[in-house]
Amino acid sequence: MKIGKGSCNGTFGELVQGIIDERPFLITFPIQSLRSEASFIPDPTSPELTGVTSKVKAIKAGKLLLNQFDLNGGGKLDIRSNIPIGKGMASSSADIVASMKAIAHSYSLPLTQDIISAIAAKIEPTDGVMYDEVVAYDYIHGDLIERFGVLPPFILVGIDLGGAVNTIEFNQFKKAYDRYDQHLFSEAYHWVREGFSKNEFSLICKATTISARVNQKILRKPYLFEMEKLAHAFQGGIVVAHSGTVVGILIDKNRLNSNEIVFQLSKHLSHLFKNLKKTPFYYSNVTNAKNINFIN
């Protein structure tokens, strides 16, 4: 045994989330600069796994992992994260995954993504963040549906609309998707697959915008129509946290004037949401995140 370390990325909502053929799914939008970092100090003399009470889900996941491998020892979990809570950015899922990785590292356990998924799904609907790349994932049952790979270079300019959403409570209610909604989800899924296979960023943006529109009947985001016009003007797409509070505009980082676009989008979002008195922020898989600091 040794001190174990584990890490997991967060997300900015989802590229797509909905139901196809009555099966719930999401397509992940991993943000590598959003991190949950866990450390585990094993204590073979104690049967208790301890940690801060705010990380109760991660502690429960750790206990389930130890039980699965018939380990009776305890220890202390410490988790640090820069992922905002209750915003639809996979904060608790990332804590759960990072904690299991830390314990597995300590005990040299043969931890797999399937094991992580199975345990995480017992605790809450999970965001598929045990996979580093973009995947389609059944977030209720913890099943991998399809791997897509790494997103092409992107910039996401977003804003937090405020408040918080309890994901467990949110997912207890059956979503009022009709047959046409499910057709749109199938269409969005198709555009994601095509976007990755053809390396066409615009098709991925098309998919995210379709999903954001449908989600308005489930968890409305103000000014989405205005944001969609703004995204269209800059050849991008809308991305939302389907069960959270953040919304953003996704653009192709390879555009020659991408830095100027970030400035213009930030200015427009600040004006559109001026009543919120919040500062837009951006993420990229090329540059570091802005306006995000580590929190306890």
PDB file of C-alpha atoms in Angstrom:
ATOM      1  CA  MET A   1       0.000   0.000   0.000  1.00  0.00           C
ATOM      2  CA  LYS A   2       1.023   3.575  -0.596  1.00  0.00           C
ATOM      3  CA  ILE A   3      -0.511   7.034  -0.717  1.00  0.00           C
ATOM      4  CA  GLY A   4      -2.787   6.915  -3.734  1.00  0.00           C
ATOM      5  CA  LYS A   5      -3.462   9.658  -6.241  1.00  0.00           C
ATOM      6  CA  GLY A   6      -6.335  10.010  -8.676  1.00  0.00           C
ATOM      7  CA  SER A   7      -7.592  12.671 -11.044  1.00  0.00           C
ATOM      8  CA  CYS A   8     -10.618  13.235 -13.243  1.00  0.00           C
ATOM      9  CA  ASN A   9     -11.797  15.983 -15.575  1.00  0.00           C
ATOM     10  CA  GLY A  10     -15.071  17.865 -15.385  1.00  0.00           C
ATOM     11  CA  THR A  11     -17.337  18.906 -18.239  1.00  0.00           C
ATOM     12  CA  PHE A  12     -19.187  21.891 -19.606  1.00  0.00           C
ATOM     13  CA  GLY A  13     -22.624  20.342 -19.688  1.00  0.00           C
ATOM     14  CA  GLU A  14     -23.007  17.879 -22.538  1.00  0.00           C
ATOM     15  CA  LEU A  15     -22.724  18.070 -26.306  1.00  0.00           C
ATOM     16  CA  VAL A  16     -26.044  16.211 -26.553  1.00  0.00           C
ATOM     17  CA  GLN A  17     -28.376  14.688 -23.978  1.00  0.00           C
ATOM     18  CA  GLY A  18     -31.710  12.993 -24.415  1.00  0.00           C
ATOM     19  CA  ILE A  19     -33.407   9.695 -25.231  1.00  0.00           C
ATOM     20  CA  ILE A  20     -33.244   7.448 -28.289  1.00  0.00           C
ATOM     21  CA  ASP A  21     -35.522   4.401 -28.434  1.00  0.00           C
ATOM     22  CA  GLU A  22     -36.400   5.064 -24.779  1.00  0.00           C
ATOM     23  CA  ARG A  23     -32.740   4.774 -23.764  1.00  0.00           C
ATOM     24  CA  PRO A  24     -31.291   7.781 -21.908  1.00  0.00           C
ATOM     25  CA  PHE A  25     -27.922   8.947 -23.181  1.00  0.00           C
ATOM     26  CA  LEU A  26     -25.542  11.852 -23.196  1.00  0.00           C
ATOM     27  CA  ILE A  27     -22.526  12.743 -25.299  1.00  0.00           C
ATOM     28  CA  THR A  28     -19.782  14.029 -23.068  1.00  0.00           C
ATOM     29  CA  PHE A  29     -18.012  17.375 -23.367  1.00  0.00           C
ATOM     30  CA  PRO A  30     -14.843  16.893 -21.302  1.00  0.00           C
ATOM     31  CA  ILE A  31     -12.924  19.972 -20.155  1.00  0.00           C
ATOM     32  CA  GLN A  32      -9.450  18.880 -19.117  1.00  0.00           C
ATOM     33  CA  SER A  33      -8.656  22.093 -17.219  1.00  0.00           C
ATOM     34  CA  LEU A  34     -11.558  21.363 -14.866  1.00  0.00           C
ATOM     35  CA  ARG A  35     -10.145  18.809 -12.419  1.00  0.00           C
ATOM     36  CA  SER A  36     -10.991  16.857  -9.322  1.00  0.00           C
ATOM     37  CA  GLU A  37      -7.786  15.673  -7.621  1.00  0.00           C
ATOM     38  CA  ALA A  38      -8.024  12.991  -4.933  1.00  0.00           C
ATOM     39  CA  SER A  39      -5.446  11.585  -2.545  1.00  0.00           C
ATOM     40  CA  PHE A  40      -5.924   8.542  -0.345  1.00  0.00           C
ATOM     41  CA  ILE A  41      -3.917   7.721   2.772  1.00  0.00           C
ATOM     42  CA  PRO A  42      -4.545   4.048   3.623  1.00  0.00           C
ATOM     43  CA  ASP A  43      -4.986   2.944   7.222  1.00  0.00           C
ATOM     44  CA  PRO A  44      -5.059  -0.863   7.555  1.00  0.00           C
ATOM     45  CA  THR A  45      -5.762  -0.561  11.291  1.00  0.00           C
ATOM     46  CA  SER A  46      -9.107   1.160  10.725  1.00  0.00           C
ATOM     47  CA  PRO A  47     -12.194  -0.178   8.939  1.00  0.00           C
ATOM     48  CA  GLU A  48     -13.466   3.345   8.266  1.00  0.00           C
ATOM     49  CA  LEU A  49     -13.045   5.361   5.082  1.00  0.00           C
ATOM     50  CA  THR A  50     -13.204   9.024   6.041  1.00  0.00           C
ATOM     51  CA  GLY A  51     -13.193  12.411   4.360  1.00  0.00           C
ATOM     52  CA  VAL A  52     -14.996  15.728   4.423  1.00  0.00           C
ATOM     53  CA  THR A  53     -18.767  15.362   4.751  1.00  0.00           C
ATOM     54  CA  SER A  54     -19.409  17.388   1.590  1.00  0.00           C
ATOM     55  CA  LYS A  55     -17.813  14.569  -0.426  1.00  0.00           C
ATOM     56  CA  VAL A  56     -20.149  11.841   0.834  1.00  0.00           C
ATOM     57  CA  LYS A  57     -20.758  10.422  -2.671  1.00  0.00           C
ATOM     58  CA  ALA A  58     -17.040   9.991  -3.293  1.00  0.00           C
ATOM     59  CA  ILE A  59     -16.604   8.304   0.092  1.00  0.00           C
ATOM     60  CA  LYS A  60     -19.483   5.941  -0.700  1.00  0.00           C
ATOM     61  CA  ALA A  61     -17.876   5.089  -4.044  1.00  0.00           C
ATOM     62  CA  GLY A  62     -14.609   4.348  -2.277  1.00  0.00           C
ATOM     63  CA  LYS A  63     -16.326   2.001   0.157  1.00  0.00           C
ATOM     64  CA  LEU A  64     -18.060   0.164  -2.682  1.00  0.00           C
ATOM     65  CA  LEU A  65     -14.748  -0.223  -4.484  1.00  0.00           C
ATOM     66  CA  LEU A  66     -13.020  -1.623  -1.394  1.00  0.00           C
ATOM     67  CA  ASN A  67     -15.911  -4.035  -0.859  1.00  0.00           C
ATOM     68  CA  GLN A  68     -15.758  -5.202  -4.462  1.00  0.00           C
ATOM     69  CA  PHE A  69     -12.136  -6.235  -3.986  1.00  0.00           C
ATOM     70  CA  ASP A  70     -12.802  -7.692  -0.491  1.00  0.00           C
ATOM     71  CA  LEU A  71     -10.578  -5.140   1.235  1.00  0.00           C
ATOM     72  CA  ASN A  72     -11.379  -4.361   4.864  1.00  0.00           C
ATOM     73  CA  GLY A  73      -8.944  -1.528   5.532  1.00  0.00           C
ATOM     74  CA  GLY A  74      -9.884   2.118   5.706  1.00  0.00           C
ATOM     75  CA  GLY A  75      -8.126   5.401   5.277  1.00  0.00           C
ATOM     76  CA  LYS A  76      -8.629   9.065   4.544  1.00  0.00           C
ATOM     77  CA  LEU A  77      -9.738  10.626   1.282  1.00  0.00           C
ATOM     78  CA  ASP A  78      -8.819  14.209   0.482  1.00  0.00           C
ATOM     79  CA  ILE A  79     -10.344  15.858  -2.581  1.00  0.00           C
ATOM     80  CA  ARG A  80      -9.555  19.195  -4.158  1.00  0.00           C
ATOM     81  CA  SER A  81     -11.512  20.445  -7.138  1.00  0.00           C
ATOM     82  CA  ASN A  82     -11.906  23.524  -9.299  1.00  0.00           C
ATOM     83  CA  ILE A  83     -15.225  22.273 -10.687  1.00  0.00           C
ATOM     84  CA  PRO A  84     -18.201  24.445  -9.657  1.00  0.00           C
ATOM     85  CA  ILE A  85     -20.914  22.509  -7.814  1.00  0.00           C
ATOM     86  CA  GLY A  86     -24.524  22.236  -8.974  1.00  0.00           C
ATOM     87  CA  LYS A  87     -23.826  23.785 -12.376  1.00  0.00           C
ATOM     88  CA  GLY A  88     -23.993  20.695 -14.591  1.00  0.00           C
ATOM     89  CA  MET A  89     -20.204  20.414 -14.892  1.00  0.00           C
ATOM     90  CA  ALA A  90     -19.816  16.869 -13.476  1.00  0.00           C
ATOM     91  CA  SER A  91     -18.399  17.952 -10.119  1.00  0.00           C
ATOM     92  CA  SER A  92     -19.659  14.977  -8.099  1.00  0.00           C
ATOM     93  CA  SER A  93     -19.008  12.454 -10.888  1.00  0.00           C
ATOM     94  CA  ALA A  94     -15.429  13.706 -11.163  1.00  0.00           C
ATOM     95  CA  ASP A  95     -14.990  13.416  -7.378  1.00  0.00           C
ATOM     96  CA  ILE A  96     -16.300   9.845  -7.494  1.00  0.00           C
ATOM     97  CA  VAL A  97     -13.980   8.821 -10.324  1.00  0.00           C
ATOM     98  CA  ALA A  98     -10.914  10.568  -8.883  1.00  0.00           C
ATOM     99  CA  SER A  99     -11.506   8.927  -5.491  1.00  0.00           C
ATOM    100  CA  MET A 100     -11.780   5.429  -6.936  1.00  0.00           C
ATOM    101  CA  LYS A 101      -8.610   6.011  -8.953  1.00  0.00           C
ATOM    102  CA  ALA A 102      -6.762   7.159  -5.814  1.00  0.00           C
ATOM    103  CA  ILE A 103      -7.809   4.092  -3.817  1.00  0.00           C
ATOM    104  CA  ALA A 104      -6.997   1.784  -6.724  1.00  0.00           C
ATOM    105  CA  HIS A 105      -3.568   3.411  -7.032  1.00  0.00           C
ATOM    106  CA  SER A 106      -2.943   2.897  -3.313  1.00  0.00           C
ATOM    107  CA  TYR A 107      -3.833  -0.805  -3.388  1.00  0.00           C
ATOM    108  CA  SER A 108      -2.597  -1.454  -6.961  1.00  0.00           C
ATOM    109  CA  LEU A 109      -6.081  -2.624  -7.928  1.00  0.00           C
ATOM    110  CA  PRO A 110      -6.895  -3.581 -11.550  1.00  0.00           C
ATOM    111  CA  LEU A 111      -9.424  -0.768 -11.905  1.00  0.00           C
ATOM    112  CA  THR A 112     -11.227  -0.519 -15.243  1.00  0.00           C
ATOM    113  CA  GLN A 113     -13.600   2.043 -16.703  1.00  0.00           C
ATOM    114  CA  ASP A 114     -16.350  -0.578 -16.589  1.00  0.00           C
ATOM    115  CA  ILE A 115     -15.833  -1.068 -12.844  1.00  0.00           C
ATOM    116  CA  ILE A 116     -15.864   2.691 -12.271  1.00  0.00           C
ATOM    117  CA  SER A 117     -19.063   3.045 -14.328  1.00  0.00           C
ATOM    118  CA  ALA A 118     -20.865   0.255 -12.495  1.00  0.00           C
ATOM    119  CA  ILE A 119     -20.045   1.685  -9.070  1.00  0.00           C
ATOM    120  CA  ALA A 120     -20.746   5.304 -10.032  1.00  0.00           C
ATOM    121  CA  ALA A 121     -24.162   4.399 -11.451  1.00  0.00           C
ATOM    122  CA  LYS A 122     -25.146   2.872  -8.096  1.00  0.00           C
ATOM    123  CA  ILE A 123     -24.677   6.263  -6.449  1.00  0.00           C
ATOM    124  CA  GLU A 124     -26.174   8.748  -8.919  1.00  0.00           C
ATOM    125  CA  PRO A 125     -26.743   9.377 -12.628  1.00  0.00           C
ATOM    126  CA  THR A 126     -23.163   9.699 -13.829  1.00  0.00           C
ATOM    127  CA  ASP A 127     -21.551  11.851 -16.480  1.00  0.00           C
ATOM    128  CA  GLY A 128     -19.240   9.450 -18.278  1.00  0.00           C
ATOM    129  CA  VAL A 129     -16.116  11.278 -17.083  1.00  0.00           C
ATOM    130  CA  MET A 130     -14.277   8.020 -16.461  1.00  0.00           C
ATOM    131  CA  TYR A 131     -13.555   8.282 -20.192  1.00  0.00           C
ATOM    132  CA  ASP A 132     -11.103  11.043 -21.151  1.00  0.00           C
ATOM    133  CA  GLU A 133     -12.374  11.326 -24.704  1.00  0.00           C
ATOM    134  CA  VAL A 134     -15.844  12.180 -26.020  1.00  0.00           C
ATOM    135  CA  VAL A 135     -18.228   9.254 -25.648  1.00  0.00           C
ATOM    136  CA  ALA A 136     -21.915   8.464 -25.878  1.00  0.00           C
ATOM    137  CA  TYR A 137     -22.946   7.136 -22.499  1.00  0.00           C
ATOM    138  CA  ASP A 138     -26.059   5.813 -20.763  1.00  0.00           C
ATOM    139  CA  TYR A 139     -25.900   8.012 -17.666  1.00  0.00           C
ATOM    140  CA  ILE A 140     -28.632   6.150 -15.785  1.00  0.00           C
ATOM    141  CA  HIS A 141     -27.298   2.604 -16.141  1.00  0.00           C
ATOM    142  CA  GLY A 142     -23.598   3.459 -16.448  1.00  0.00           C
ATOM    143  CA  ASP A 143     -23.059   1.870 -19.867  1.00  0.00           C
ATOM    144  CA  LEU A 144     -20.699   3.000 -22.613  1.00  0.00           C
ATOM    145  CA  ILE A 145     -22.524   3.312 -25.934  1.00  0.00           C
ATOM    146  CA  GLU A 146     -19.889   4.619 -28.354  1.00  0.00           C
ATOM    147  CA  ARG A 147     -16.456   6.257 -28.379  1.00  0.00           C
ATOM    148  CA  PHE A 148     -15.928   9.267 -30.649  1.00  0.00           C
ATOM    149  CA  GLY A 149     -12.419  10.419 -29.780  1.00  0.00           C
ATOM    150  CA  VAL A 150     -10.924  13.794 -28.914  1.00  0.00           C
ATOM    151  CA  LEU A 151     -12.707  16.972 -29.942  1.00  0.00           C
ATOM    152  CA  PRO A 152     -11.012  19.070 -32.620  1.00  0.00           C
ATOM    153  CA  PRO A 153      -9.435  22.289 -31.255  1.00  0.00           C
ATOM    154  CA  PHE A 154     -12.242  24.386 -29.780  1.00  0.00           C
ATOM    155  CA  ILE A 155     -13.016  27.439 -27.712  1.00  0.00           C
ATOM    156  CA  LEU A 156     -16.105  27.613 -25.514  1.00  0.00           C
ATOM    157  CA  VAL A 157     -17.245  31.004 -24.254  1.00  0.00           C
ATOM    158  CA  GLY A 158     -19.780  30.482 -21.487  1.00  0.00           C
ATOM    159  CA  ILE A 159     -21.644  32.028 -18.630  1.00  0.00           C
ATOM    160  CA  ASP A 160     -23.226  30.750 -15.435  1.00  0.00           C
ATOM    161  CA  LEU A 161     -26.899  31.702 -15.178  1.00  0.00           C
ATOM    162  CA  GLY A 162     -26.829  31.348 -11.393  1.00  0.00           C
ATOM    163  CA  GLY A 163     -28.434  29.022  -8.903  1.00  0.00           C
ATOM    164  CA  ALA A 164     -27.826  25.284  -8.706  1.00  0.00           C
ATOM    165  CA  VAL A 165     -29.511  22.058  -9.841  1.00  0.00           C
ATOM    166  CA  ASN A 166     -29.669  18.861  -7.783  1.00  0.00           C
ATOM    167  CA  THR A 167     -28.924  16.230 -10.421  1.00  0.00           C
ATOM    168  CA  ILE A 168     -30.374  13.318  -8.449  1.00  0.00           C
ATOM    169  CA  GLU A 169     -33.698  15.104  -7.905  1.00  0.00           C
ATOM    170  CA  PHE A 170     -33.731  16.362 -11.498  1.00  0.00           C
ATOM    171  CA  ASN A 171     -33.320  12.854 -12.924  1.00  0.00           C
ATOM    172  CA  GLN A 172     -36.089  11.394 -10.769  1.00  0.00           C
ATOM    173  CA  PHE A 173     -38.663  13.055 -13.001  1.00  0.00           C
ATOM    174  CA  LYS A 174     -39.531  11.510 -16.357  1.00  0.00           C
ATOM    175  CA  LYS A 175     -38.666  13.909 -19.161  1.00  0.00           C
ATOM    176  CA  ALA A 176     -41.555  14.910 -21.416  1.00  0.00           C
ATOM    177  CA  TYR A 177     -39.856  14.013 -24.707  1.00  0.00           C
ATOM    178  CA  ASP A 178     -42.239  13.218 -27.551  1.00  0.00           C
ATOM    179  CA  ARG A 179     -41.575  11.194 -30.700  1.00  0.00           C
ATOM    180  CA  TYR A 180     -40.330  14.230 -32.611  1.00  0.00           C
ATOM    181  CA  ASP A 181     -37.905  15.096 -29.817  1.00  0.00           C
ATOM    182  CA  GLN A 182     -36.457  11.600 -30.045  1.00  0.00           C
ATOM    183  CA  HIS A 183     -36.115  12.070 -33.799  1.00  0.00           C
ATOM    184  CA  LEU A 184     -34.144  15.251 -33.135  1.00  0.00           C
ATOM    185  CA  PHE A 185     -31.909  13.440 -30.656  1.00  0.00           C
ATOM    186  CA  SER A 186     -31.205  10.768 -33.283  1.00  0.00           C
ATOM    187  CA  GLU A 187     -30.378  13.527 -35.742  1.00  0.00           C
ATOM    188  CA  ALA A 188     -28.052  15.232 -33.259  1.00  0.00           C
ATOM    189  CA  TYR A 189     -26.323  11.923 -32.519  1.00  0.00           C
ATOM    190  CA  HIS A 190     -25.834  11.402 -36.244  1.00  0.00           C
ATOM    191  CA  TRP A 191     -24.237  14.838 -36.673  1.00  0.00           C
ATOM    192  CA  VAL A 192     -21.807  14.187 -33.826  1.00  0.00           C
ATOM    193  CA  ARG A 193     -20.765  10.892 -35.392  1.00  0.00           C
ATOM    194  CA  GLU A 194     -20.400  12.544 -38.806  1.00  0.00           C
ATOM    195  CA  GLY A 195     -18.512  15.490 -37.333  1.00  0.00           C
ATOM    196  CA  PHE A 196     -15.919  13.226 -35.768  1.00  0.00           C
ATOM    197  CA  SER A 197     -15.588  10.835 -38.705  1.00  0.00           C
ATOM    198  CA  LYS A 198     -15.212  13.692 -41.223  1.00  0.00           C
ATOM    199  CA  ASN A 199     -13.409  16.067 -38.838  1.00  0.00           C
ATOM    200  CA  GLU A 200     -16.048  18.722 -39.548  1.00  0.00           C
ATOM    201  CA  PHE A 201     -16.448  20.919 -36.503  1.00  0.00           C
ATOM    202  CA  SER A 202     -19.564  22.615 -37.877  1.00  0.00           C
ATOM    203  CA  LEU A 203     -21.492  19.333 -37.736  1.00  0.00           C
ATOM    204  CA  ILE A 204     -20.715  18.932 -34.027  1.00  0.00           C
ATOM    205  CA  CYS A 205     -21.926  22.494 -33.457  1.00  0.00           C
ATOM    206  CA  LYS A 206     -25.101  21.656 -35.383  1.00  0.00           C
ATOM    207  CA  ALA A 207     -25.711  18.720 -33.042  1.00  0.00           C
ATOM    208  CA  THR A 208     -25.156  20.709 -29.850  1.00  0.00           C
ATOM    209  CA  THR A 209     -27.575  23.410 -30.980  1.00  0.00           C
ATOM    210  CA  ILE A 210     -30.311  20.881 -31.766  1.00  0.00           C
ATOM    211  CA  SER A 211     -29.952  19.348 -28.302  1.00  0.00           C
ATOM    212  CA  ALA A 212     -29.962  22.742 -26.586  1.00  0.00           C
ATOM    213  CA  ARG A 213     -33.209  23.667 -28.350  1.00  0.00           C
ATOM    214  CA  VAL A 214     -34.990  20.482 -27.283  1.00  0.00           C
ATOM    215  CA  ASN A 215     -33.791  20.928 -23.713  1.00  0.00           C
ATOM    216  CA  GLN A 216     -35.680  24.225 -23.466  1.00  0.00           C
ATOM    217  CA  LYS A 217     -38.847  22.269 -22.670  1.00  0.00           C
ATOM    218  CA  ILE A 218     -37.042  20.514 -19.789  1.00  0.00           C
ATOM    219  CA  LEU A 219     -34.792  23.170 -18.237  1.00  0.00           C
ATOM    220  CA  ARG A 220     -35.174  26.523 -19.919  1.00  0.00           C
ATOM    221  CA  LYS A 221     -32.181  28.782 -20.508  1.00  0.00           C
ATOM    222  CA  PRO A 222     -33.026  32.482 -20.952  1.00  0.00           C
ATOM    223  CA  TYR A 223     -32.047  34.231 -24.192  1.00  0.00           C
ATOM    224  CA  LEU A 224     -31.244  30.978 -25.964  1.00  0.00           C
ATOM    225  CA  PHE A 225     -32.671  32.310 -29.237  1.00  0.00           C
ATOM    226  CA  GLU A 226     -30.442  35.382 -29.017  1.00  0.00           C
ATOM    227  CA  MET A 227     -27.456  33.186 -28.191  1.00  0.00           C
ATOM    228  CA  GLU A 228     -28.214  30.957 -31.151  1.00  0.00           C
ATOM    229  CA  LYS A 229     -28.167  33.964 -33.475  1.00  0.00           C
ATOM    230  CA  LEU A 230     -24.871  35.022 -31.940  1.00  0.00           C
ATOM    231  CA  ALA A 231     -23.420  31.533 -32.387  1.00  0.00           C
ATOM    232  CA  HIS A 232     -24.578  31.462 -36.002  1.00  0.00           C
ATOM    233  CA  ALA A 233     -22.896  34.805 -36.670  1.00  0.00           C
ATOM    234  CA  PHE A 234     -19.577  33.316 -35.553  1.00  0.00           C
ATOM    235  CA  GLN A 235     -20.139  29.903 -37.202  1.00  0.00           C
ATOM    236  CA  GLY A 236     -20.476  28.127 -33.865  1.00  0.00           C
ATOM    237  CA  GLY A 237     -23.025  26.235 -31.811  1.00  0.00           C
ATOM    238  CA  ILE A 238     -24.843  26.430 -28.478  1.00  0.00           C
ATOM    239  CA  VAL A 239     -23.809  24.121 -25.639  1.00  0.00           C
ATOM    240  CA  VAL A 240     -25.825  23.813 -22.424  1.00  0.00           C
ATOM    241  CA  ALA A 241     -25.718  21.918 -19.186  1.00  0.00           C
ATOM    242  CA  HIS A 242     -28.919  19.949 -19.747  1.00  0.00           C
ATOM    243  CA  SER A 243     -29.353  19.504 -15.994  1.00  0.00           C
ATOM    244  CA  GLY A 244     -27.371  22.545 -14.876  1.00  0.00           C
ATOM    245  CA  THR A 245     -26.987  26.300 -15.029  1.00  0.00           C
ATOM    246  CA  VAL A 246     -24.255  26.994 -17.581  1.00  0.00           C
ATOM    247  CA  VAL A 247     -24.671  27.857 -21.245  1.00  0.00           C
ATOM    248  CA  GLY A 248     -22.076  28.711 -23.839  1.00  0.00           C
ATOM    249  CA  ILE A 249     -21.082  29.154 -27.451  1.00  0.00           C
ATOM    250  CA  LEU A 250     -18.737  26.630 -29.047  1.00  0.00           C
ATOM    251  CA  ILE A 251     -16.436  27.764 -31.864  1.00  0.00           C
ATOM    252  CA  ASP A 252     -13.623  26.310 -33.942  1.00  0.00           C
ATOM    253  CA  LYS A 253     -10.232  27.262 -32.471  1.00  0.00           C
ATOM    254  CA  ASN A 254      -8.633  26.909 -35.913  1.00  0.00           C
ATOM    255  CA  ARG A 255     -10.346  30.034 -37.188  1.00  0.00           C
ATOM    256  CA  LEU A 256      -7.695  32.665 -37.864  1.00  0.00           C
ATOM    257  CA  ASN A 257      -9.428  35.339 -35.802  1.00  0.00           C
ATOM    258  CA  SER A 258     -10.448  33.102 -32.879  1.00  0.00           C
ATOM    259  CA  ASN A 259      -8.986  35.430 -30.227  1.00  0.00           C
ATOM    260  CA  GLU A 260     -11.000  38.348 -31.582  1.00  0.00           C
ATOM    261  CA  ILE A 261     -14.099  36.137 -31.649  1.00  0.00           C
ATOM    262  CA  VAL A 262     -13.598  35.295 -27.958  1.00  0.00           C
ATOM    263  CA  PHE A 263     -13.433  39.011 -27.178  1.00  0.00           C
ATOM    264  CA  GLN A 264     -16.560  39.777 -29.204  1.00  0.00           C
ATOM    265  CA  LEU A 265     -18.541  36.864 -27.764  1.00  0.00           C
ATOM    266  CA  SER A 266     -17.572  37.811 -24.211  1.00  0.00           C
ATOM    267  CA  LYS A 267     -18.692  41.371 -24.848  1.00  0.00           C
ATOM    268  CA  HIS A 268     -22.017  40.282 -26.336  1.00  0.00           C
ATOM    269  CA  LEU A 269     -22.712  37.787 -23.535  1.00  0.00           C
ATOM    270  CA  SER A 270     -21.890  40.392 -20.887  1.00  0.00           C
ATOM    271  CA  HIS A 271     -24.426  42.718 -22.471  1.00  0.00           C
ATOM    272  CA  LEU A 272     -27.081  40.029 -22.990  1.00  0.00           C
ATOM    273  CA  PHE A 273     -26.849  38.839 -19.375  1.00  0.00           C
ATOM    274  CA  LYS A 274     -25.973  42.182 -17.784  1.00  0.00           C
ATOM    275  CA  ASN A 275     -28.648  41.670 -15.115  1.00  0.00           C
ATOM    276  CA  LEU A 276     -26.700  38.653 -13.801  1.00  0.00           C
ATOM    277  CA  LYS A 277     -23.581  40.733 -13.142  1.00  0.00           C
ATOM    278  CA  LYS A 278     -21.454  37.712 -14.021  1.00  0.00           C
ATOM    279  CA  THR A 279     -18.278  37.573 -16.067  1.00  0.00           C
ATOM    280  CA  PRO A 280     -18.163  35.252 -19.080  1.00  0.00           C
ATOM    281  CA  PHE A 281     -15.353  32.712 -19.056  1.00  0.00           C
ATOM    282  CA  TYR A 282     -13.810  30.474 -21.650  1.00  0.00           C
ATOM    283  CA  TYR A 283     -12.362  27.016 -21.971  1.00  0.00           C
ATOM    284  CA  SER A 284     -10.303  25.452 -24.696  1.00  0.00           C
ATOM    285  CA  ASN A 285      -8.529  22.191 -25.356  1.00  0.00           C
ATOM    286  CA  VAL A 286      -5.632  24.319 -26.608  1.00  0.00           C
ATOM    287  CA  THR A 287      -5.314  27.007 -23.918  1.00  0.00           C
ATOM    288  CA  ASN A 288      -6.012  27.024 -20.184  1.00  0.00           C
ATOM    289  CA  ALA A 289      -9.338  27.958 -18.625  1.00  0.00           C
ATOM    290  CA  LYS A 290     -10.066  31.473 -17.479  1.00  0.00           C
ATOM    291  CA  ASN A 291     -11.743  32.715 -14.310  1.00  0.00           C
ATOM    292  CA  ILE A 292     -11.592  29.343 -12.542  1.00  0.00           C
ATOM    293  CA  ASN A 293      -9.695  28.803  -9.286  1.00  0.00           C
ATOM    294  CA  PHE A 294      -9.331  25.758  -7.029  1.00  0.00           C
ATOM    295  CA  ILE A 295     -12.061  25.493  -4.419  1.00  0.00           C
ATOM    296  CA  ASN A 296     -12.455  23.173  -1.449  1.00  0.00           C
TER     297      ASN A 296
END
